[in-house]
PDB file of C-alpha atoms in Angstrom:
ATOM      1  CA  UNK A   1      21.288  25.117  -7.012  1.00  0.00           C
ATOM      2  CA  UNK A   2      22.773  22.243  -5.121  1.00  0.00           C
ATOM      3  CA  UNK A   3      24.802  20.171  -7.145  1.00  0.00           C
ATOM      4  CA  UNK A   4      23.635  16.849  -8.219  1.00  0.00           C
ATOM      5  CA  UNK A   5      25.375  14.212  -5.602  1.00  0.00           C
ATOM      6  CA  UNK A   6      22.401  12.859  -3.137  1.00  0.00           C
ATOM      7  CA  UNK A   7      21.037   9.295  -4.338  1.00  0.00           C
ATOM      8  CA  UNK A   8      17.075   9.285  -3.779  1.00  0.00           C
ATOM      9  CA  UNK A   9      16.193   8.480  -0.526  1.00  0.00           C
ATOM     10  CA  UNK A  10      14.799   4.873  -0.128  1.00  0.00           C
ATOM     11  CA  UNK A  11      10.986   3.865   0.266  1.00  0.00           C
ATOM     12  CA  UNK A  12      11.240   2.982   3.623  1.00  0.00           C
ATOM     13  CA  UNK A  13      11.665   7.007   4.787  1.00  0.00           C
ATOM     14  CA  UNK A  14       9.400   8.561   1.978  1.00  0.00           C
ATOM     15  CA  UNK A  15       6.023   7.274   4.574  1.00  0.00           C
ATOM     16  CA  UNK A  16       7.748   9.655   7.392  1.00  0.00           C
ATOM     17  CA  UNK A  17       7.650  12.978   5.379  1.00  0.00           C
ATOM     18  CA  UNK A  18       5.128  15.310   6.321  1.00  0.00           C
ATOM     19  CA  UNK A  19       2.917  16.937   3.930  1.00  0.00           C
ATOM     20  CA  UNK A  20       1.920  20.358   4.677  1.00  0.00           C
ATOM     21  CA  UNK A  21      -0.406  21.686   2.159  1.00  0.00           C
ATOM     22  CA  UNK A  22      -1.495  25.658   3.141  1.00  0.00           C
ATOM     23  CA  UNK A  23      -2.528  28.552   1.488  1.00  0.00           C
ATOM     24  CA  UNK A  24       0.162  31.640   2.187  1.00  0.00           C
ATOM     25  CA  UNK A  25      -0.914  35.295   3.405  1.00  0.00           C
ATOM     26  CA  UNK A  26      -1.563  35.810  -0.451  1.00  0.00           C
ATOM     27  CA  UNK A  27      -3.418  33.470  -1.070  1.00  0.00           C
ATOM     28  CA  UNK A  28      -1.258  31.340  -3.429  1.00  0.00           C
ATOM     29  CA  UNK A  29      -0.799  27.800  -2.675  1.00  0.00           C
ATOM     30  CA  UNK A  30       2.138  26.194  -1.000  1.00  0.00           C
ATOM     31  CA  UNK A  31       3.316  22.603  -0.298  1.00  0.00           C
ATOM     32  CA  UNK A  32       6.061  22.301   2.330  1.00  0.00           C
ATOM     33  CA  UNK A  33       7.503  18.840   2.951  1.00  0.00           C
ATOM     34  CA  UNK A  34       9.652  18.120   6.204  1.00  0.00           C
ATOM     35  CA  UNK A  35      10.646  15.103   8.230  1.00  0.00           C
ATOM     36  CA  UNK A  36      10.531  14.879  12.516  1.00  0.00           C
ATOM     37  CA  UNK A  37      14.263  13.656  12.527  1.00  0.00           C
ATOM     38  CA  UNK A  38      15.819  16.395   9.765  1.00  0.00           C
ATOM     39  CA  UNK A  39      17.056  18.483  12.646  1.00  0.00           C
ATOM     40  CA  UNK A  40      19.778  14.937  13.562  1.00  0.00           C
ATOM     41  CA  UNK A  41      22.085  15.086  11.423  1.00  0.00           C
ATOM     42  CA  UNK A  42      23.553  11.674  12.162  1.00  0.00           C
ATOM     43  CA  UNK A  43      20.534   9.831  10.901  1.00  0.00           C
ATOM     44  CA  UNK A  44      20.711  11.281   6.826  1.00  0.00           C
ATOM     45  CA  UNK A  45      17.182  12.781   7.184  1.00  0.00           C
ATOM     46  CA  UNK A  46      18.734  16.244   6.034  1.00  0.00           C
ATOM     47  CA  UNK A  47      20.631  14.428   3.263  1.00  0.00           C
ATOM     48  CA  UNK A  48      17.594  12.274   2.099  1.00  0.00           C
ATOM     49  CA  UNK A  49      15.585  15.682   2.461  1.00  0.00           C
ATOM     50  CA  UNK A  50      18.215  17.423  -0.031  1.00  0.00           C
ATOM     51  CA  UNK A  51      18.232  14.573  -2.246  1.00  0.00           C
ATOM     52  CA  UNK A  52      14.332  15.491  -3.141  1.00  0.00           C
ATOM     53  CA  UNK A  53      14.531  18.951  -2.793  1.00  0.00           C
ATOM     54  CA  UNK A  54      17.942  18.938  -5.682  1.00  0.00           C
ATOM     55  CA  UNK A  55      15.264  16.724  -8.086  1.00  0.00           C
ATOM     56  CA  UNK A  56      12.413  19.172  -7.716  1.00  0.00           C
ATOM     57  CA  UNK A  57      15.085  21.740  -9.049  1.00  0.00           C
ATOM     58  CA  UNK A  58      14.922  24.023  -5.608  1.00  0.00           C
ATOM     59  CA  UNK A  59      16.802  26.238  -4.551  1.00  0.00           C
ATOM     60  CA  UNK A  60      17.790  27.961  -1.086  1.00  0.00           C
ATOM     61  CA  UNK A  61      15.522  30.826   0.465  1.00  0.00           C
ATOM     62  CA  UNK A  62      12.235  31.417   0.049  1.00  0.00           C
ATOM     63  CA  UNK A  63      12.314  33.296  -3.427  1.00  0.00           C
ATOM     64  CA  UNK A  64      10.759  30.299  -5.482  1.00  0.00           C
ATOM     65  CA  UNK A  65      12.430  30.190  -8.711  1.00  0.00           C
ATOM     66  CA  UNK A  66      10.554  27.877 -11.371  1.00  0.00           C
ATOM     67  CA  UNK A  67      11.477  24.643 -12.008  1.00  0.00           C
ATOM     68  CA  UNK A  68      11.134  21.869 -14.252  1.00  0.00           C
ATOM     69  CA  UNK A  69       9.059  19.603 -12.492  1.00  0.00           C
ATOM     70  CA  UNK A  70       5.110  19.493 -11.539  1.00  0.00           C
ATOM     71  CA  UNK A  71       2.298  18.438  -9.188  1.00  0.00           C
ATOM     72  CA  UNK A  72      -0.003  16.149 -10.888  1.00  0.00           C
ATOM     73  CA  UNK A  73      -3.616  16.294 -10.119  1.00  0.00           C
ATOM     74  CA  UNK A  74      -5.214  12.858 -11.897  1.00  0.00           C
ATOM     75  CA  UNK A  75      -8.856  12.599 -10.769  1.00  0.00           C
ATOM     76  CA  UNK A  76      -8.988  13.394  -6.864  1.00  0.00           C
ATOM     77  CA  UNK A  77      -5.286  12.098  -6.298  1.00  0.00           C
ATOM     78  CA  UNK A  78      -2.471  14.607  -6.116  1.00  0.00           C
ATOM     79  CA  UNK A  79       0.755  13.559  -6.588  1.00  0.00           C
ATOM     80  CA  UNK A  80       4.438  15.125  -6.476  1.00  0.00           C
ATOM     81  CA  UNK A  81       6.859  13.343  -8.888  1.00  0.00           C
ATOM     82  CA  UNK A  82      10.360  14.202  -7.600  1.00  0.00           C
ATOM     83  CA  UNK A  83      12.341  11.639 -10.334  1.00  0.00           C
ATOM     84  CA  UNK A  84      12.582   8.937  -7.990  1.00  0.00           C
ATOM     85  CA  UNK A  85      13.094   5.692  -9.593  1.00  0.00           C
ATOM     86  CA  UNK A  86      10.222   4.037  -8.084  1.00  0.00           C
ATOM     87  CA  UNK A  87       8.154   6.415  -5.773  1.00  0.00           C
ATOM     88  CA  UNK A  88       6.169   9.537  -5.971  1.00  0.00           C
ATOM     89  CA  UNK A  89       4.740  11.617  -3.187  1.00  0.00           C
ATOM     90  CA  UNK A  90       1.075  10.935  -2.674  1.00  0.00           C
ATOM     91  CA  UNK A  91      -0.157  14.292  -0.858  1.00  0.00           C
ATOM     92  CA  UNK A  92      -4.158  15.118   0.523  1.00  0.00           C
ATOM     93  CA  UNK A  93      -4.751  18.962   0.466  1.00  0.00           C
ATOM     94  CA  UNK A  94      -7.532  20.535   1.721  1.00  0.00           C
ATOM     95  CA  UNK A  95     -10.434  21.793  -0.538  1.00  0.00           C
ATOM     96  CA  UNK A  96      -9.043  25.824  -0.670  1.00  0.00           C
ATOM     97  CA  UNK A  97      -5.801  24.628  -1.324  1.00  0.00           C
ATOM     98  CA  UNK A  98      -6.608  22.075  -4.226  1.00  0.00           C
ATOM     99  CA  UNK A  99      -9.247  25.010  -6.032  1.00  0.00           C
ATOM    100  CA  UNK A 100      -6.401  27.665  -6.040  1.00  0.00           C
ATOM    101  CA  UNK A 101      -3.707  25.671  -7.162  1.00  0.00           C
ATOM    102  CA  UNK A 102      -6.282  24.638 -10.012  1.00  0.00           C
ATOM    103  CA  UNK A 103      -7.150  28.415 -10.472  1.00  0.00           C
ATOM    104  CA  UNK A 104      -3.348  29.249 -10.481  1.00  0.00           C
ATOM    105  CA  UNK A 105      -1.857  26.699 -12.325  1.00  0.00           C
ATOM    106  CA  UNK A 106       0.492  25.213  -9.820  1.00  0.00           C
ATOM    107  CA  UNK A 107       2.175  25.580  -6.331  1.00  0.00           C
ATOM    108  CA  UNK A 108       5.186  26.885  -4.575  1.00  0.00           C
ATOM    109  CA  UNK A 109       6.766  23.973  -2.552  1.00  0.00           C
ATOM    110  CA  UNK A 110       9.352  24.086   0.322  1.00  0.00           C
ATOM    111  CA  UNK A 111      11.400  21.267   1.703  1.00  0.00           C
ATOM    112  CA  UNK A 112      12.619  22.201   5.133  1.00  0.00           C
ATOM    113  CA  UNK A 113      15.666  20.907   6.537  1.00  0.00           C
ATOM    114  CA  UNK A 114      14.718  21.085   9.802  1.00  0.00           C
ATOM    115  CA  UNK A 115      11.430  19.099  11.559  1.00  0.00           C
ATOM    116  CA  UNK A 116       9.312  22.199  11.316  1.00  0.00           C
ATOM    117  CA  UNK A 117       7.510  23.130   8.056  1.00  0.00           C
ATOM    118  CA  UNK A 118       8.882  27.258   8.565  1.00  0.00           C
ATOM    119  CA  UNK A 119      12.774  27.062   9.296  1.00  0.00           C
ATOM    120  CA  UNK A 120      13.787  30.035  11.154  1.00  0.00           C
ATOM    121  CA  UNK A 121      16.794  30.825   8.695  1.00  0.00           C
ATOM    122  CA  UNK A 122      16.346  31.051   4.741  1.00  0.00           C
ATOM    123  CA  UNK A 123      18.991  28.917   4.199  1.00  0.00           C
ATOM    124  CA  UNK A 124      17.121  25.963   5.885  1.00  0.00           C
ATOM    125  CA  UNK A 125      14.954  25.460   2.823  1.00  0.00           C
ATOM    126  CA  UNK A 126      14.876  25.264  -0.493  1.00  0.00           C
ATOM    127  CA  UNK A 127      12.418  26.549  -2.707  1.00  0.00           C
ATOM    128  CA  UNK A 128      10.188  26.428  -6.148  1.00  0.00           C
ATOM    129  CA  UNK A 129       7.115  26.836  -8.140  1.00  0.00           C
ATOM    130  CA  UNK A 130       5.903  23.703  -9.875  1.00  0.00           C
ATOM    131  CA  UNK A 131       3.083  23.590 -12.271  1.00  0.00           C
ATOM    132  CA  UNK A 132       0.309  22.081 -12.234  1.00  0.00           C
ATOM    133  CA  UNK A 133      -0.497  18.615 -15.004  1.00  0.00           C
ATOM    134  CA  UNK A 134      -4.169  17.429 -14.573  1.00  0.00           C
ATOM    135  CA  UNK A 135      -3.094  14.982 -17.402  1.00  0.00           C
ATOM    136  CA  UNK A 136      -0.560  12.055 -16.808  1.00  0.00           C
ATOM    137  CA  UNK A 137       2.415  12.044 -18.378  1.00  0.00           C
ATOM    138  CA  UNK A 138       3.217  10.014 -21.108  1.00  0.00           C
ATOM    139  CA  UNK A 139       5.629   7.493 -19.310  1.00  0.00           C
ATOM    140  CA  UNK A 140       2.769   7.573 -16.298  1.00  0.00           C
ATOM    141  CA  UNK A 141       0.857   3.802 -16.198  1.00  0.00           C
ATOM    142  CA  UNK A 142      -2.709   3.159 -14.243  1.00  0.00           C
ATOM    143  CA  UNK A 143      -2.770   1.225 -11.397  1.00  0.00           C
ATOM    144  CA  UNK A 144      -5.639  -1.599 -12.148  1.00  0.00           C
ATOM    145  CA  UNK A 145      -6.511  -1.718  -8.405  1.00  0.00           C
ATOM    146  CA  UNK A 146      -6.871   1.382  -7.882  1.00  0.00           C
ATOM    147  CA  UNK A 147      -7.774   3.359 -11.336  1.00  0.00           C
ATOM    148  CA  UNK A 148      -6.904   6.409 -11.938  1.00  0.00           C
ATOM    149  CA  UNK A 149      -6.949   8.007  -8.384  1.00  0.00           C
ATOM    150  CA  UNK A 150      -3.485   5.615  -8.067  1.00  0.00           C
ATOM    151  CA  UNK A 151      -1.994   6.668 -11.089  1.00  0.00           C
ATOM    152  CA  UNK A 152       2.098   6.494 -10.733  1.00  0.00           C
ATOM    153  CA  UNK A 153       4.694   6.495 -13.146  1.00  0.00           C
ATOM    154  CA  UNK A 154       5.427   3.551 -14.766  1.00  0.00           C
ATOM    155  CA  UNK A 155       7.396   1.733 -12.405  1.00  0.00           C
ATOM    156  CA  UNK A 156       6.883   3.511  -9.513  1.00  0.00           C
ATOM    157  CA  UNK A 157       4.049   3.109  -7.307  1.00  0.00           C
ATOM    158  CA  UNK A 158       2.479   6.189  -4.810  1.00  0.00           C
ATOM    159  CA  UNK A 159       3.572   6.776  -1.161  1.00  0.00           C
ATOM    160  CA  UNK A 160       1.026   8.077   0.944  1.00  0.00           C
ATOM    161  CA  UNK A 161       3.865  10.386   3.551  1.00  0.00           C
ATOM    162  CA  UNK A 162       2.699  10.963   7.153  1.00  0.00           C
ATOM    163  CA  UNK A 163      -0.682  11.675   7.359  1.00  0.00           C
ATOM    164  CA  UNK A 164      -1.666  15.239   6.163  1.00  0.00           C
ATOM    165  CA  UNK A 165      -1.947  17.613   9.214  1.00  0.00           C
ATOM    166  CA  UNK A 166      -3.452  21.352   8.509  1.00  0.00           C
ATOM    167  CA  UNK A 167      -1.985  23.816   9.245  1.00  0.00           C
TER     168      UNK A 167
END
């Protein structure tokens, strides 16, 4: 487990992470985030990138230990709460993805440290399996604009990262 040292990274670089919602050779469902500029190491991507992976509770390799925290599916939003102050990861899986992560309960996710979803070492990402809340949290308020597809916890509003690509 990384020790807890990286501040949250701010709104302004949550829109460049990319989503990548696929199913894995068995079949379970995976969620791998990554940014294009992780691999520079002078611009804090790889810190900012750590800093979300350490509140998700991941931890290096690809063995997905269980953590604490979940993917929230509130009517047909999705949503990965990473206990950011004020954001939450607004993510758009396709259809097989979003019915076997209902049938299963939850996800693994990934965040890579490098620009590419699949690192080519183990210790280039960090690892977990998150369940799966179709009911909002208690501390999690409605967006009036939006209803419940918007929900976000109090506070926080959802970030819609880089647009989802398939894989």
């Amino acid at each position: 487990m990384i020790p807890f040292r990286f501040p949250p990274p701010d709104s302004a670089f949550l829109p460049q992470i990319a989503v990548d919602a696929h199913l894995a050779p068995d079949g379970s469902p995976v969620v791998t985030l990554h940014h294009p500029n992780a691999d520079i190491r002078s611009n804090g991507a790889e810190t900012a990138m750590l800093a979300i992976a350490l509140r998700l509770g991941l931890s290096h390799g690809r063995h997905a230990p269980r953590t604490g925290a979940f993917i929230y599916n509130i009517g047909p939003g999705w949503y990965l709460d990473y206990h950011h102050p004020r954001d939450v990861l607004h993510f758009a899986p396709p259809p097989m993805w979003a019915h076997r992560a209902r049938r299963v309960g939850g996800a693994r996710v990934a965040v890579s440290l490098e620009r590419h979803p699949n690192p080519s070492s183990d210790g280039r990402i960090l690892t977990g399996r998150l369940a799966l809340r179709r009911e909002a949290h208690h501390d999690w308020a409605f967006s009036p604009m939006r209803g419940s597809a918007s929900a976000a916890p109090r506070g926080r509003r959802p970030l819609d990262p880089a647009p989802f690509r398939a894989p």
